[in-house]
Short mmCIF file of C-alpha atoms and ligand atoms in Angstrom, two decimals:
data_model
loop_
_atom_site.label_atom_id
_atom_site.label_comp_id
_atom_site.label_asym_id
_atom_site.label_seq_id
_atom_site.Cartn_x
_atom_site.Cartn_y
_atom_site.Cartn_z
CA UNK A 14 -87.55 -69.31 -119.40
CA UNK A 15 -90.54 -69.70 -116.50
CA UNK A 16 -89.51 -70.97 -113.59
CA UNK A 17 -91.09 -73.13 -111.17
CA UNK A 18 -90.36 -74.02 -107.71
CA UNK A 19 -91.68 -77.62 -108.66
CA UNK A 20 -92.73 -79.61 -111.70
CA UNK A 21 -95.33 -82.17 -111.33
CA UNK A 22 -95.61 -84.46 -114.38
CA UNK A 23 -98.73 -86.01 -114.82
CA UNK A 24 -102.14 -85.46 -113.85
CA UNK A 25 -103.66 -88.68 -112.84
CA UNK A 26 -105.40 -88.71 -108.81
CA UNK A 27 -101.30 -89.06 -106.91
CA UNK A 28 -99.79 -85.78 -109.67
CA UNK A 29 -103.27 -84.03 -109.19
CA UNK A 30 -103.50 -84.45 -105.79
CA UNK A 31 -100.16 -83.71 -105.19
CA UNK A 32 -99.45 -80.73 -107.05
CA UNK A 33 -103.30 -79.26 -104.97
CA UNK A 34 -102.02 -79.79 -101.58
CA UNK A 35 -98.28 -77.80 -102.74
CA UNK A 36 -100.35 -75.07 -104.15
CA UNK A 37 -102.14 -74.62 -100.88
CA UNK A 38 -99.05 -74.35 -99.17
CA UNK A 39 -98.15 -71.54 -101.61
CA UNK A 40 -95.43 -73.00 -103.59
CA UNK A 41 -95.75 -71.99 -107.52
CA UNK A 42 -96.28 -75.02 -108.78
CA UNK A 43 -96.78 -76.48 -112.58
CA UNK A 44 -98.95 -79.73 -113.26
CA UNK A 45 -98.32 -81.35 -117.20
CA UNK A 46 -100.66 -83.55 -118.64
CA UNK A 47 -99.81 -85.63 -122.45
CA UNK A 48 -103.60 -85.33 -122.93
CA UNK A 49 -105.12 -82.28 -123.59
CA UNK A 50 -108.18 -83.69 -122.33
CA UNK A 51 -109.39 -85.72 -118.77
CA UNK A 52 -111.57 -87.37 -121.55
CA UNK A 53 -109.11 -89.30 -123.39
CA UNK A 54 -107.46 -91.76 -120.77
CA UNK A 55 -110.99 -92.40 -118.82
CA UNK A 56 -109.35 -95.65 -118.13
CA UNK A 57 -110.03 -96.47 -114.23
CA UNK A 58 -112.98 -98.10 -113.02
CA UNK A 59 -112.15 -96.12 -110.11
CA UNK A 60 -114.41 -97.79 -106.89
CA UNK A 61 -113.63 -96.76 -103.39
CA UNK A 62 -114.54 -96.76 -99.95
CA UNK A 63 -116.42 -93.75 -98.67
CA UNK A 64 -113.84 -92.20 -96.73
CA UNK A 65 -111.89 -91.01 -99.52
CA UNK A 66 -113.77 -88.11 -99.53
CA UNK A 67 -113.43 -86.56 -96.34
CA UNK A 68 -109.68 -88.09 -96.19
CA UNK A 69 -108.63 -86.25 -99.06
CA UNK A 70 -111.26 -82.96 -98.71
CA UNK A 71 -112.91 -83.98 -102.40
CA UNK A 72 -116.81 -82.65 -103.48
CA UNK A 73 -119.86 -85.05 -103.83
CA UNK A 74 -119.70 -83.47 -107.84
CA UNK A 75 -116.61 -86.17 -108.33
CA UNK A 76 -118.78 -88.92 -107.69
CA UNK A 77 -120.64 -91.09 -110.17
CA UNK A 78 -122.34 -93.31 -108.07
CA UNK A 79 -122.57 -95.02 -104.41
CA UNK A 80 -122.39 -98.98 -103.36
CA UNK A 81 -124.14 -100.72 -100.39
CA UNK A 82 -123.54 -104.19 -101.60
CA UNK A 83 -120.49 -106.52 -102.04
CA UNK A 84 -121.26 -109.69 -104.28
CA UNK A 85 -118.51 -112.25 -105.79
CA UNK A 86 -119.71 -114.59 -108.61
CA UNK A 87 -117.02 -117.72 -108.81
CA UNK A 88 -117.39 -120.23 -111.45
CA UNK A 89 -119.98 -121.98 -109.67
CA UNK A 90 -120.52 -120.49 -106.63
CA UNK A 91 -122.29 -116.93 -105.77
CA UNK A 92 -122.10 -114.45 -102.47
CA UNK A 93 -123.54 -111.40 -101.76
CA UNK A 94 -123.52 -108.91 -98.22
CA UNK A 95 -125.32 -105.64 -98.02
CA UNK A 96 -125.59 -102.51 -95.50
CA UNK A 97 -128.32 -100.27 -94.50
CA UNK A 98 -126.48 -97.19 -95.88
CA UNK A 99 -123.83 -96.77 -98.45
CA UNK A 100 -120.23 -97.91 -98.00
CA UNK A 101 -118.61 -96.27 -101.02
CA UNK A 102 -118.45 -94.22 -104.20
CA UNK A 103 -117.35 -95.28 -107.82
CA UNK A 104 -115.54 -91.76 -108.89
CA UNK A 105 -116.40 -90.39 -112.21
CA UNK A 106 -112.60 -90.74 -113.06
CA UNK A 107 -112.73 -87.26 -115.54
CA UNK A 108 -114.70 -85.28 -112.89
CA UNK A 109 -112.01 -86.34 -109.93
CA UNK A 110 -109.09 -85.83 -112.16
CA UNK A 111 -110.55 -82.41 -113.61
CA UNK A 112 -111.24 -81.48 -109.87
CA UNK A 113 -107.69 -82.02 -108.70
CA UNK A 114 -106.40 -79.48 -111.66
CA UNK A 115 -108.94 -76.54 -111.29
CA UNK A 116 -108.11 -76.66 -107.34
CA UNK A 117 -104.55 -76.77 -108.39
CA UNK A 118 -105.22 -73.49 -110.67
CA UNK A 119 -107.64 -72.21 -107.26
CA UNK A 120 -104.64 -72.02 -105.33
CA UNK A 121 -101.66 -70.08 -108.04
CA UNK A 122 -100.90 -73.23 -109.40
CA UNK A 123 -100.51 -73.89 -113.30
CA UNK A 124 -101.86 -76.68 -115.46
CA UNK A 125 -100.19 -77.52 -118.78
CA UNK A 126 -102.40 -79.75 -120.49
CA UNK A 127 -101.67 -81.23 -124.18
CA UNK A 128 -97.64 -81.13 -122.80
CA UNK A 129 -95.34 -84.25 -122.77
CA UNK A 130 -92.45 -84.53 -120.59
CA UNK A 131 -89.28 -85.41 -122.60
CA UNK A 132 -86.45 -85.03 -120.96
CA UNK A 133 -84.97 -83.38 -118.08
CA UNK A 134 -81.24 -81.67 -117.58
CA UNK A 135 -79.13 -80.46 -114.04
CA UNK A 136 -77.78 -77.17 -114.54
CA UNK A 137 -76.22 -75.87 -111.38
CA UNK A 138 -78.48 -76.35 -108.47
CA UNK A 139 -81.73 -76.23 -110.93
CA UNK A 140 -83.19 -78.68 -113.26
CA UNK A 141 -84.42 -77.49 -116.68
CA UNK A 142 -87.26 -79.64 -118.04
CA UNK A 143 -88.58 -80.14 -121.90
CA UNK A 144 -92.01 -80.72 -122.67
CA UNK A 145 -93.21 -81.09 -126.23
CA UNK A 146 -96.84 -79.31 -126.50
CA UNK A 147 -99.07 -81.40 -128.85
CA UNK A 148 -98.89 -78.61 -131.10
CA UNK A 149 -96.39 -76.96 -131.37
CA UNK A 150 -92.67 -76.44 -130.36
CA UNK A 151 -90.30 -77.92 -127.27
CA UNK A 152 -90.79 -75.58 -124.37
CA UNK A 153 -88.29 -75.67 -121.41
CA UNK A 154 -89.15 -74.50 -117.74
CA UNK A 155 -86.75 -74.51 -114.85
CA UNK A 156 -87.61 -75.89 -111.31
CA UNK A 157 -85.76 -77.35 -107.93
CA UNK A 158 -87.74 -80.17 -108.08
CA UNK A 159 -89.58 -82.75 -110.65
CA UNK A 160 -92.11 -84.91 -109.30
CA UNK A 161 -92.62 -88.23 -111.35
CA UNK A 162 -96.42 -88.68 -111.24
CA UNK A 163 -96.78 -90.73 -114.43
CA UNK A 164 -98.54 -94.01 -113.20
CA UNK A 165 -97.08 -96.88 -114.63
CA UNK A 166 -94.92 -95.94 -117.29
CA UNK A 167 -92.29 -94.01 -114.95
CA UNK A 168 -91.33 -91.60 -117.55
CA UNK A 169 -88.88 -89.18 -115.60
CA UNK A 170 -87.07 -91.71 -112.74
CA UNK A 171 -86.63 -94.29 -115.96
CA UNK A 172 -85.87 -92.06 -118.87
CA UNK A 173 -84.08 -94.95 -120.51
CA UNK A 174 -86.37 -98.01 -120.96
CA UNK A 175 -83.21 -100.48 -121.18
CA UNK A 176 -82.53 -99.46 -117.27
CA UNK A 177 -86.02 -100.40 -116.46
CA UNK A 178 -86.07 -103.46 -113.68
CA UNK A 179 -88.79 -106.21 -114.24
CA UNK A 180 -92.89 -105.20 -112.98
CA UNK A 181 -95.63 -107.21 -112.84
CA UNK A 182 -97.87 -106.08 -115.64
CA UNK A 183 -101.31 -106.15 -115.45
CA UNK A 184 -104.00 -105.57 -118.53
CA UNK A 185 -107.27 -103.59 -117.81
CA UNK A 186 -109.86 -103.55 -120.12
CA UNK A 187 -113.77 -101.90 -119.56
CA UNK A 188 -116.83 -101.42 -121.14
CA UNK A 189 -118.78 -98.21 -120.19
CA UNK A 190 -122.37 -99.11 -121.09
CA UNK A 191 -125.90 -97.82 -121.25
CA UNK A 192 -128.74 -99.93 -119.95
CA UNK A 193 -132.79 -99.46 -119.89
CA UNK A 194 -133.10 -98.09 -116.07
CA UNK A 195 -135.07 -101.11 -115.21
CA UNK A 196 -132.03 -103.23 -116.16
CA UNK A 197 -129.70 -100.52 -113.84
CA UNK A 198 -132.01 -100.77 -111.16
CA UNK A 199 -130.92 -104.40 -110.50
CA UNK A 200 -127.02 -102.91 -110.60
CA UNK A 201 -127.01 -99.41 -109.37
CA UNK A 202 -125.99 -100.17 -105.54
CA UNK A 203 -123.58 -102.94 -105.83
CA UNK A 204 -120.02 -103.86 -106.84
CA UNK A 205 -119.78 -107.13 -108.15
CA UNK A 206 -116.11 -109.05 -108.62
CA UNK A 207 -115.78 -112.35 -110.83
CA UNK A 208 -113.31 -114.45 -109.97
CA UNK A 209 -112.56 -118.01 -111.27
CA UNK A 210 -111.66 -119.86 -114.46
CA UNK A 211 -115.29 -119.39 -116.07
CA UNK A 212 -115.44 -115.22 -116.01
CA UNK A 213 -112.17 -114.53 -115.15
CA UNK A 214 -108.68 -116.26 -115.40
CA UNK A 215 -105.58 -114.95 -113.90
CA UNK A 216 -107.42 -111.89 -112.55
CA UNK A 217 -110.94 -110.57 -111.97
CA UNK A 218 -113.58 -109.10 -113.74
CA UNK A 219 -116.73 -106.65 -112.42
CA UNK A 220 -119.69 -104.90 -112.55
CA UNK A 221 -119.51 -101.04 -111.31
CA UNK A 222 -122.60 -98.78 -111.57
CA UNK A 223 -122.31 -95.15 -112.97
CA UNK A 224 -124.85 -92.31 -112.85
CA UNK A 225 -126.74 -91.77 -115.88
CA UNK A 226 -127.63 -95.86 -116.16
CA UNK A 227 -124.14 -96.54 -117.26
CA UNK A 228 -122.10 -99.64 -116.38
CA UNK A 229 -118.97 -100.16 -116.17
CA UNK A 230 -117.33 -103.98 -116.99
CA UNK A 231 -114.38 -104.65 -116.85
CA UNK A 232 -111.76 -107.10 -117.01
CA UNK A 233 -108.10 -107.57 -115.51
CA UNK A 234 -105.22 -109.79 -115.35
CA UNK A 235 -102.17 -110.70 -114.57
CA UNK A 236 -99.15 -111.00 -117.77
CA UNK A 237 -97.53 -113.62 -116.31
CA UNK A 238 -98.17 -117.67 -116.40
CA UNK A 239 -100.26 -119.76 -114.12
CA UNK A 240 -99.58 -122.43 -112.70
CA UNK A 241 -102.28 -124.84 -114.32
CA UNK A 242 -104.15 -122.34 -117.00
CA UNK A 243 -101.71 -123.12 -120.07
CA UNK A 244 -104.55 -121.02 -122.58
CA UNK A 245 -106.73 -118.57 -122.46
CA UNK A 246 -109.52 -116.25 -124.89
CA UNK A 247 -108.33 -112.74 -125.17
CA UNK A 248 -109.16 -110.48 -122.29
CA UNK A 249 -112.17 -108.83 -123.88
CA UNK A 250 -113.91 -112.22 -124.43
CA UNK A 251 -114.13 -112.62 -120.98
CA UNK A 252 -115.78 -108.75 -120.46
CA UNK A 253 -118.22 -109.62 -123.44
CA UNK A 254 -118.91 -112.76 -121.37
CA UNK A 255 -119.88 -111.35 -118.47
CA UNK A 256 -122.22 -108.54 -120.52
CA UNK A 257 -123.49 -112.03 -122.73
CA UNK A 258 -123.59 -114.27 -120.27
CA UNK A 259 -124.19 -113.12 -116.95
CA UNK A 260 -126.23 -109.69 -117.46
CA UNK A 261 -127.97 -111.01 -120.20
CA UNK A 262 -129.02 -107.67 -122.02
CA UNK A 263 -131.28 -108.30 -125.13
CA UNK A 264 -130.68 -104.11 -125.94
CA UNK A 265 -127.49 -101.79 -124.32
CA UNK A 266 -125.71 -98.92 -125.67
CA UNK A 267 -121.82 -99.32 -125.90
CA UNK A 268 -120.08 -95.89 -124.55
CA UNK A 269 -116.89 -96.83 -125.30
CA UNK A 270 -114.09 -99.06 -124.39
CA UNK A 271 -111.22 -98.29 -122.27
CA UNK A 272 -108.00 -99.85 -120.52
CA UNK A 273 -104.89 -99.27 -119.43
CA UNK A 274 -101.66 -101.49 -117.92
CA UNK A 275 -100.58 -101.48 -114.67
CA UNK A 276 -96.89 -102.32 -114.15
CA UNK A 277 -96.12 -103.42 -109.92
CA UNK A 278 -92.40 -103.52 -108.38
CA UNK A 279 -92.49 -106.87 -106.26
CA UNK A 280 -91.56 -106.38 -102.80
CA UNK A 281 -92.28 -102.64 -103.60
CA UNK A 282 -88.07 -102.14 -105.34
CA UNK A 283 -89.34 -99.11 -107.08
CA UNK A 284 -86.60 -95.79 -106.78
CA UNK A 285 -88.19 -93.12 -104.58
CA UNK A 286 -85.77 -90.54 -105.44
CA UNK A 287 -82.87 -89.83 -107.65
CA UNK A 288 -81.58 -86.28 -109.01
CA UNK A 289 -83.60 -84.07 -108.31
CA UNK A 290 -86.81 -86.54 -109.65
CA UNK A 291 -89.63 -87.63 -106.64
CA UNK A 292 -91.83 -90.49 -107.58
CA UNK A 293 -95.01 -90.97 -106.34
CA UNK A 294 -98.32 -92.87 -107.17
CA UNK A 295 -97.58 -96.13 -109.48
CA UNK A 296 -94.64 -94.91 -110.36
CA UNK A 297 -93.91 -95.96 -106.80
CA UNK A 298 -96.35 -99.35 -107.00
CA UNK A 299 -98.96 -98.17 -104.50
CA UNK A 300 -101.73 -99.53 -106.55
CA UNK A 301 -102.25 -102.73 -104.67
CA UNK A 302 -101.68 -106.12 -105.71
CA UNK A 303 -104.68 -108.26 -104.75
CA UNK A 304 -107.70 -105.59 -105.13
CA UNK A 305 -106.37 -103.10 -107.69
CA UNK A 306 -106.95 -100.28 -106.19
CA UNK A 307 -104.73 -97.23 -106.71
CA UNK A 308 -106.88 -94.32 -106.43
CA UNK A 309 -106.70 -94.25 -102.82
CA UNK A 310 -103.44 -94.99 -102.29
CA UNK A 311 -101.33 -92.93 -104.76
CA UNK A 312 -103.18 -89.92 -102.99
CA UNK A 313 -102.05 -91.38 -99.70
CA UNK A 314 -98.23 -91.17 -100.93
CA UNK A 315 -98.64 -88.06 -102.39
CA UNK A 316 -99.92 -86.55 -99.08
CA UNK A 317 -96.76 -88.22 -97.30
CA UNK A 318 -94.67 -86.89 -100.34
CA UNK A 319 -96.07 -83.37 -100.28
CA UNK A 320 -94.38 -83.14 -96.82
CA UNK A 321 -90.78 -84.03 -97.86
CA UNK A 322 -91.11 -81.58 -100.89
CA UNK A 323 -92.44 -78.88 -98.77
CA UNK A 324 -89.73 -78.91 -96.57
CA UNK A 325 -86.71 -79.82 -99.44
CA UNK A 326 -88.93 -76.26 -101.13
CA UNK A 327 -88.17 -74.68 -97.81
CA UNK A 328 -84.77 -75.38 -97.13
CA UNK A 329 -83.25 -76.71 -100.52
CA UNK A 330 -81.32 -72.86 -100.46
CA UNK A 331 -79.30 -73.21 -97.44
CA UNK A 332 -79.27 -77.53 -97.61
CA UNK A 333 -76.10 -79.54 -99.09
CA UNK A 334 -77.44 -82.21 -102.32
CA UNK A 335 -76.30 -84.75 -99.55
CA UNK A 336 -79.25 -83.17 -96.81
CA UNK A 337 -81.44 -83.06 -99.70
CA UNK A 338 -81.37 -86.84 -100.59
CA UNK A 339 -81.01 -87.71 -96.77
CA UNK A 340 -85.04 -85.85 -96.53
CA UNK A 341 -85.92 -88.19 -99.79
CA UNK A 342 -84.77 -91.52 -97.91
CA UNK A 343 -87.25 -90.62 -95.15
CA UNK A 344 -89.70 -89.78 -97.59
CA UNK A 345 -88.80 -93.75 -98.81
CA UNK A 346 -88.73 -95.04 -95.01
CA UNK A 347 -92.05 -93.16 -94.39
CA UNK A 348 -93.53 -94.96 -97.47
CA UNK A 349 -92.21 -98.00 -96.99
CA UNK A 350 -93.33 -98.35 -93.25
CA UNK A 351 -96.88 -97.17 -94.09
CA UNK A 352 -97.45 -99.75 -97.13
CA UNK A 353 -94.80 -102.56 -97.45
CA UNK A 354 -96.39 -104.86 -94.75
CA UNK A 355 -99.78 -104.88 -96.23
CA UNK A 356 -98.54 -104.66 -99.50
CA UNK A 357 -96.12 -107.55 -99.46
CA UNK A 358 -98.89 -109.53 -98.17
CA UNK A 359 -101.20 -109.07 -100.85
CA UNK A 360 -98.56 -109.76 -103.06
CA UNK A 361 -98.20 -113.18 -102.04
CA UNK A 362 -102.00 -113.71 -101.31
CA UNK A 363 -102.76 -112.35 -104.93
CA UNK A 364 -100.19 -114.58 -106.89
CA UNK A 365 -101.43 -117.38 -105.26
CA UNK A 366 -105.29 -116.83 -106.10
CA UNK A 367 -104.94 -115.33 -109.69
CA UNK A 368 -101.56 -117.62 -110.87
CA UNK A 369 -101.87 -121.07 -109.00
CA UNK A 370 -104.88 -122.16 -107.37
CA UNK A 371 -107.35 -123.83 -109.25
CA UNK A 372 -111.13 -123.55 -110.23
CA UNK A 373 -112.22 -125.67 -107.40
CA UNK A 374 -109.84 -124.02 -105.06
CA UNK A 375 -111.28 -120.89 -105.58
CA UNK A 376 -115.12 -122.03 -105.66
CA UNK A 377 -113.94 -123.02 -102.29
CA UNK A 378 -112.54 -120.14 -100.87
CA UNK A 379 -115.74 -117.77 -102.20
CA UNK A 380 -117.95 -120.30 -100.92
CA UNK A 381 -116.34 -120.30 -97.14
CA UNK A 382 -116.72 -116.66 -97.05
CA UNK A 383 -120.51 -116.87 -96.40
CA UNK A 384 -119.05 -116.95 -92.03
CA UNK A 385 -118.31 -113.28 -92.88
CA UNK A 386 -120.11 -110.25 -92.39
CA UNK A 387 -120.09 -107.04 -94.75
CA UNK A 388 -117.61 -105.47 -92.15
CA UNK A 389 -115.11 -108.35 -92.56
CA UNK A 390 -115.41 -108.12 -96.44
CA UNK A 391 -114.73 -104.47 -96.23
CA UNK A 392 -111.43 -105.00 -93.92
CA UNK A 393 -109.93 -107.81 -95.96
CA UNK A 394 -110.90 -106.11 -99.54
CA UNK A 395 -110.53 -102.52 -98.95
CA UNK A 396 -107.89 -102.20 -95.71
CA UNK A 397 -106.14 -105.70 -96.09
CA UNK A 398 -106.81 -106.80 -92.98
CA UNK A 399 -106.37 -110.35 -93.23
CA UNK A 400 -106.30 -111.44 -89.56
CA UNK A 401 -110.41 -111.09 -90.27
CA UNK A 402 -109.81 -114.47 -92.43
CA UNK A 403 -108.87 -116.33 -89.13
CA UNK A 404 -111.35 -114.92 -87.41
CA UNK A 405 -113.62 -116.04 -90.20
CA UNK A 406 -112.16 -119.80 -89.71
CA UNK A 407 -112.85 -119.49 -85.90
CA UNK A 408 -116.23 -118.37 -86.59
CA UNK A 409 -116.64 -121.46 -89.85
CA UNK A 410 -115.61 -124.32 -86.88
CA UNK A 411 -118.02 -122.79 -84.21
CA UNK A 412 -120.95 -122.86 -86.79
CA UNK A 413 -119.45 -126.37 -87.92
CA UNK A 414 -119.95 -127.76 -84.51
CA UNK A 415 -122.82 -125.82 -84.17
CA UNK A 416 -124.75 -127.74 -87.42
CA UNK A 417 -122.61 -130.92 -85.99
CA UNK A 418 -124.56 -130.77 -82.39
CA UNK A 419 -127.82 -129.70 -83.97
CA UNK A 420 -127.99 -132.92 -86.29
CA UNK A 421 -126.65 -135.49 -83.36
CA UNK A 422 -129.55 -134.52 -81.47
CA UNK A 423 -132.07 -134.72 -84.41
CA UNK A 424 -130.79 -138.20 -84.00
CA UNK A 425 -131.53 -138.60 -80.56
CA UNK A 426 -134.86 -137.06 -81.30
CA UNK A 427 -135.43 -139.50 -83.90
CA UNK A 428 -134.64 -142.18 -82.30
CA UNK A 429 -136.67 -141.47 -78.99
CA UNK A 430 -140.02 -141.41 -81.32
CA UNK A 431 -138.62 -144.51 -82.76
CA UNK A 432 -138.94 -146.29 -79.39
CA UNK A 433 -142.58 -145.30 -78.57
C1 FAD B 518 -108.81 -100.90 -115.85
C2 FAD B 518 -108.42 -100.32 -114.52
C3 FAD B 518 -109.36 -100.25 -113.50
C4 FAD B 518 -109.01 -99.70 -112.25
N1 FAD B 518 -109.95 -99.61 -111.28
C5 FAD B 518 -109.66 -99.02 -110.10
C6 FAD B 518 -110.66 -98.88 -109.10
O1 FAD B 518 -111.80 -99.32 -109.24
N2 FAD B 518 -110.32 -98.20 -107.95
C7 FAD B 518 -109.06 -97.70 -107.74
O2 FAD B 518 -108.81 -97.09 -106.70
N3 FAD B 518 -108.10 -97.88 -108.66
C8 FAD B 518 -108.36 -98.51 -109.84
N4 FAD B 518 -107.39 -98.66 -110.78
C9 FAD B 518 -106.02 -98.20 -110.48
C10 FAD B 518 -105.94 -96.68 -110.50
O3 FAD B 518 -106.62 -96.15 -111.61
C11 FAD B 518 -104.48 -96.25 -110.54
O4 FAD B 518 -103.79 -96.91 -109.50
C12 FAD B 518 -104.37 -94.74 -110.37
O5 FAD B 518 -104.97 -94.09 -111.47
C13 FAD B 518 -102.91 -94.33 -110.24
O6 FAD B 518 -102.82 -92.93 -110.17
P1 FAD B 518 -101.49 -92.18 -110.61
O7 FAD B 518 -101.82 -90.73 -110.55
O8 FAD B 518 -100.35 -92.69 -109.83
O9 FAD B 518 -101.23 -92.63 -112.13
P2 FAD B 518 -102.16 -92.46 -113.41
O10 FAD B 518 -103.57 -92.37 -113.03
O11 FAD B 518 -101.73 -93.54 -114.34
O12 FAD B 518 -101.75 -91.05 -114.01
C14 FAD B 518 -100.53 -90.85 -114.69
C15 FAD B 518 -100.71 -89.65 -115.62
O13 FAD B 518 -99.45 -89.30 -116.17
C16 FAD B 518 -99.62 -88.96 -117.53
N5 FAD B 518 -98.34 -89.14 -118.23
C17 FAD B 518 -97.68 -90.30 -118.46
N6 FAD B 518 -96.53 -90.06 -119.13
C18 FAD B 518 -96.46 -88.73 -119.31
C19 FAD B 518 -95.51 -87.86 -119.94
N7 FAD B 518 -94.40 -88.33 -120.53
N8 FAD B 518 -95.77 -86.53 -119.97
C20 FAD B 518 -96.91 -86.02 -119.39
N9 FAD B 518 -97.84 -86.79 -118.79
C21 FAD B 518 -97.62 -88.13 -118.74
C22 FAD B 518 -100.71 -89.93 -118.01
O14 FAD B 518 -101.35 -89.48 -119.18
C23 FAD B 518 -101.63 -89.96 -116.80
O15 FAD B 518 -102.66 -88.98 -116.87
C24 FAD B 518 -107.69 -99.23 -112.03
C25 FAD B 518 -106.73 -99.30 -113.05
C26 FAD B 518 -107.10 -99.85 -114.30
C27 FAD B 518 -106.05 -99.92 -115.36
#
């Protein structure tokens, strides 16, 4: 039987990621992927802020294309901010994911694609795990340590779906699309989010540009009910919408269509650890609430996780089980202080906007966000900063009173010609 020091199951940007950075630190590690191919489960729009790259050391060859421009379409209300030089990258989501393997492979590590992870079994002070090939039969490798990098489905630290606590579930659904490159032109810088009950109920929809004149759009929501929406059209209707309705395209060439589900522990509950299993990723719900975005974070937690395994790897000989879950608590603390305050926040912010308010409510709030600039939009929608939003309000009364003092003196004005 091959033996492993650890097992990382699944290959998405957090199991990728992770399973790179314990390579580098020269412990022989195995990454499993279901699919045999990066191809199949294309499924993330996959938008980020620019400093992903240098944070996480990844090439320009990962990228599909780069944004400048923010704009948000409500029902009946439209904004739009821009900067001189680009502010992000939409990942080609194969490229990054294929990236993360081969540098895994670069570094002694193995990569088991086409493999499922079935079940897993403690046998003195190892753990022997099953993976079914796609063809073929059930092969079983040892290891000290199984890392639970399987997104949203949480295969290894819930092997039984009955003991599965309550997520929010989200539904994801894109079209990858070719365009004439005049069309593009008008897209190929920006990313555009739909919010509101016309494009985009219970959720958001949007408009990311790829290389090659592709675009991606794409729409997501919550599973749960709102507060006033008692119906709505199936999710797709509201992506065909947008490509109908809003971009307008007489001729474009349909890719494909992708999606996926995203399932989000409130109040971040999810287990961190539990024999001889390490979650990380959306297994551990750091995909955010409000903006969606996982890419980012899941490689954040696996960077904080890498550190716990390296040093369980390093002393797990000599160290009691007891030491050994003691490290994995931290590893929980250390997560929990680095996301739960901005994650509990958009938690509450994002039930309120995509499962109560109304139409008009929203209109409202996209329309007040004219008092702030491209850097504010960047803080509140990429780093959750929302003390930017009373900032905002401070800077929507000055301008109020500002417009208020400018019109009482046209008055005066008026009135002084009146008298001659
Ligand atoms: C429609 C959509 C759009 C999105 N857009 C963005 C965006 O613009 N920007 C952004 O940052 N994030 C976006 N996200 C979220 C982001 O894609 C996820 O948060 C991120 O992919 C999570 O990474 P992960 O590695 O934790 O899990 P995943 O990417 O889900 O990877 C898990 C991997 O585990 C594999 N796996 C599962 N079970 C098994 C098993 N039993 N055996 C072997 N392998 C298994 C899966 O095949 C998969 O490859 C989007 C998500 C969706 C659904």
């Amino acid at each position: 039987m091959q033996e492993f020091a650890v097992v990382v199951i699944g290959a998405g940007p957090s199991g990728g990621h992770c399973a790179r950075l314990l390579a580098k630190l020269g412990h022989k590690v195995l990454l499993v992927e279901q699919h045999e191919s990066f191809a199949i489960n294309n499924f993330s729009s996959a938008a980020s802020p620019l400093e992903i790259l240098e944070k996480f050391d990844l090439p320009e060859t990962v990228v599909a294309s780069h944004w400048r421009k923010l704009e948000i379409v409500a029902s009946n209300v439209y904004r739009q901010w821009q900067a001189p030089q680009n502010l992000g990258i939409v990942f080609d989501f194969m490229k990054l994911r294929e990236f993360l393997a081969k540098d895994t492979q670069k570094h002694g590590g193995e990569v088991w694609l086409g493999h499922r992870y079935l079940k897993c079994r403690q046998e003195a002070d190892q753990m022997i795990v099953e993976l079914k090939p796609k063809h073929g039969e059930i092969v079983a490798v040892k290891t000290q340590l199984i890392v639970d990098a399987t997104g949203y489905s949480r295969a290894v630290i819930y092997p039984h779906k009955k003991d599965r606590p309550s997520f929010y579930k989200a539904t994801g659904i894109e079209y990858l699309i070719e365009v004439d490159p005049q069309a593009y032109q008008k897209y190929a810088d920006s990313l555009i989010f739909f919010l509101g009950y016309k494009w985009s109920p219970k959720g958001y929809s949007w408009i990311f540009p790829m290389d090659n004149h592709q675009l991606k759009i794409g729409s997501a929501w919550i599973n749960a009910p709102h507060k006033i929406i008692q119906e709505s059209k199936p999710l797709r209707d509201y992506t065909e919408a947008i490509i109908k309705d809003y971009l307008q395209l007489n001729e474009y060439k349909l890719i494909e269509i992708h999606g996926s589900i995203l399932e989000y522990s409130s109040g971040l509950q999810d287990v961190y650890y539990r024999d001889g299993v390490i979650a990380i990723g959306d297994a551990v719900s750091t995909v955010n609430f409000l903006g969606g975005e996982g890419i980012r974070h899941g490689m954040q937690g696996a960077e904080i996780a890498s550190k716990y395994i390296d040093l369980f790897l390093k002393n797990s000989a000599k160290d009691s089980i007891q030491n050994n879950q003691n490290s994995f608590d931290n590893y929980q603390k250390e997560m929990q202080a680095y996301f739960a305050n901005k994650w509990n926040l958009s938690e509450q912010i994002g039930k309120k906007v995509y499962l109560e308010y109304s139409d008009a409510r929203i209109d409202q709030g996209v329309s007040y966000l004219k008092y702030f600039t491209i850097e504010d939009m960047i803080a509140i929608l990429f780093y959750y900063d929302f003390s930017k939003t009373s900032r905002g309000i401070k800077r929507a009364l000055l301008q109020k009173i500002d417009e208020l003092i400018s019109w009482i003196s046209s008055l005066f004005r008026s009135s002084d010609r009146d008298q001659f």
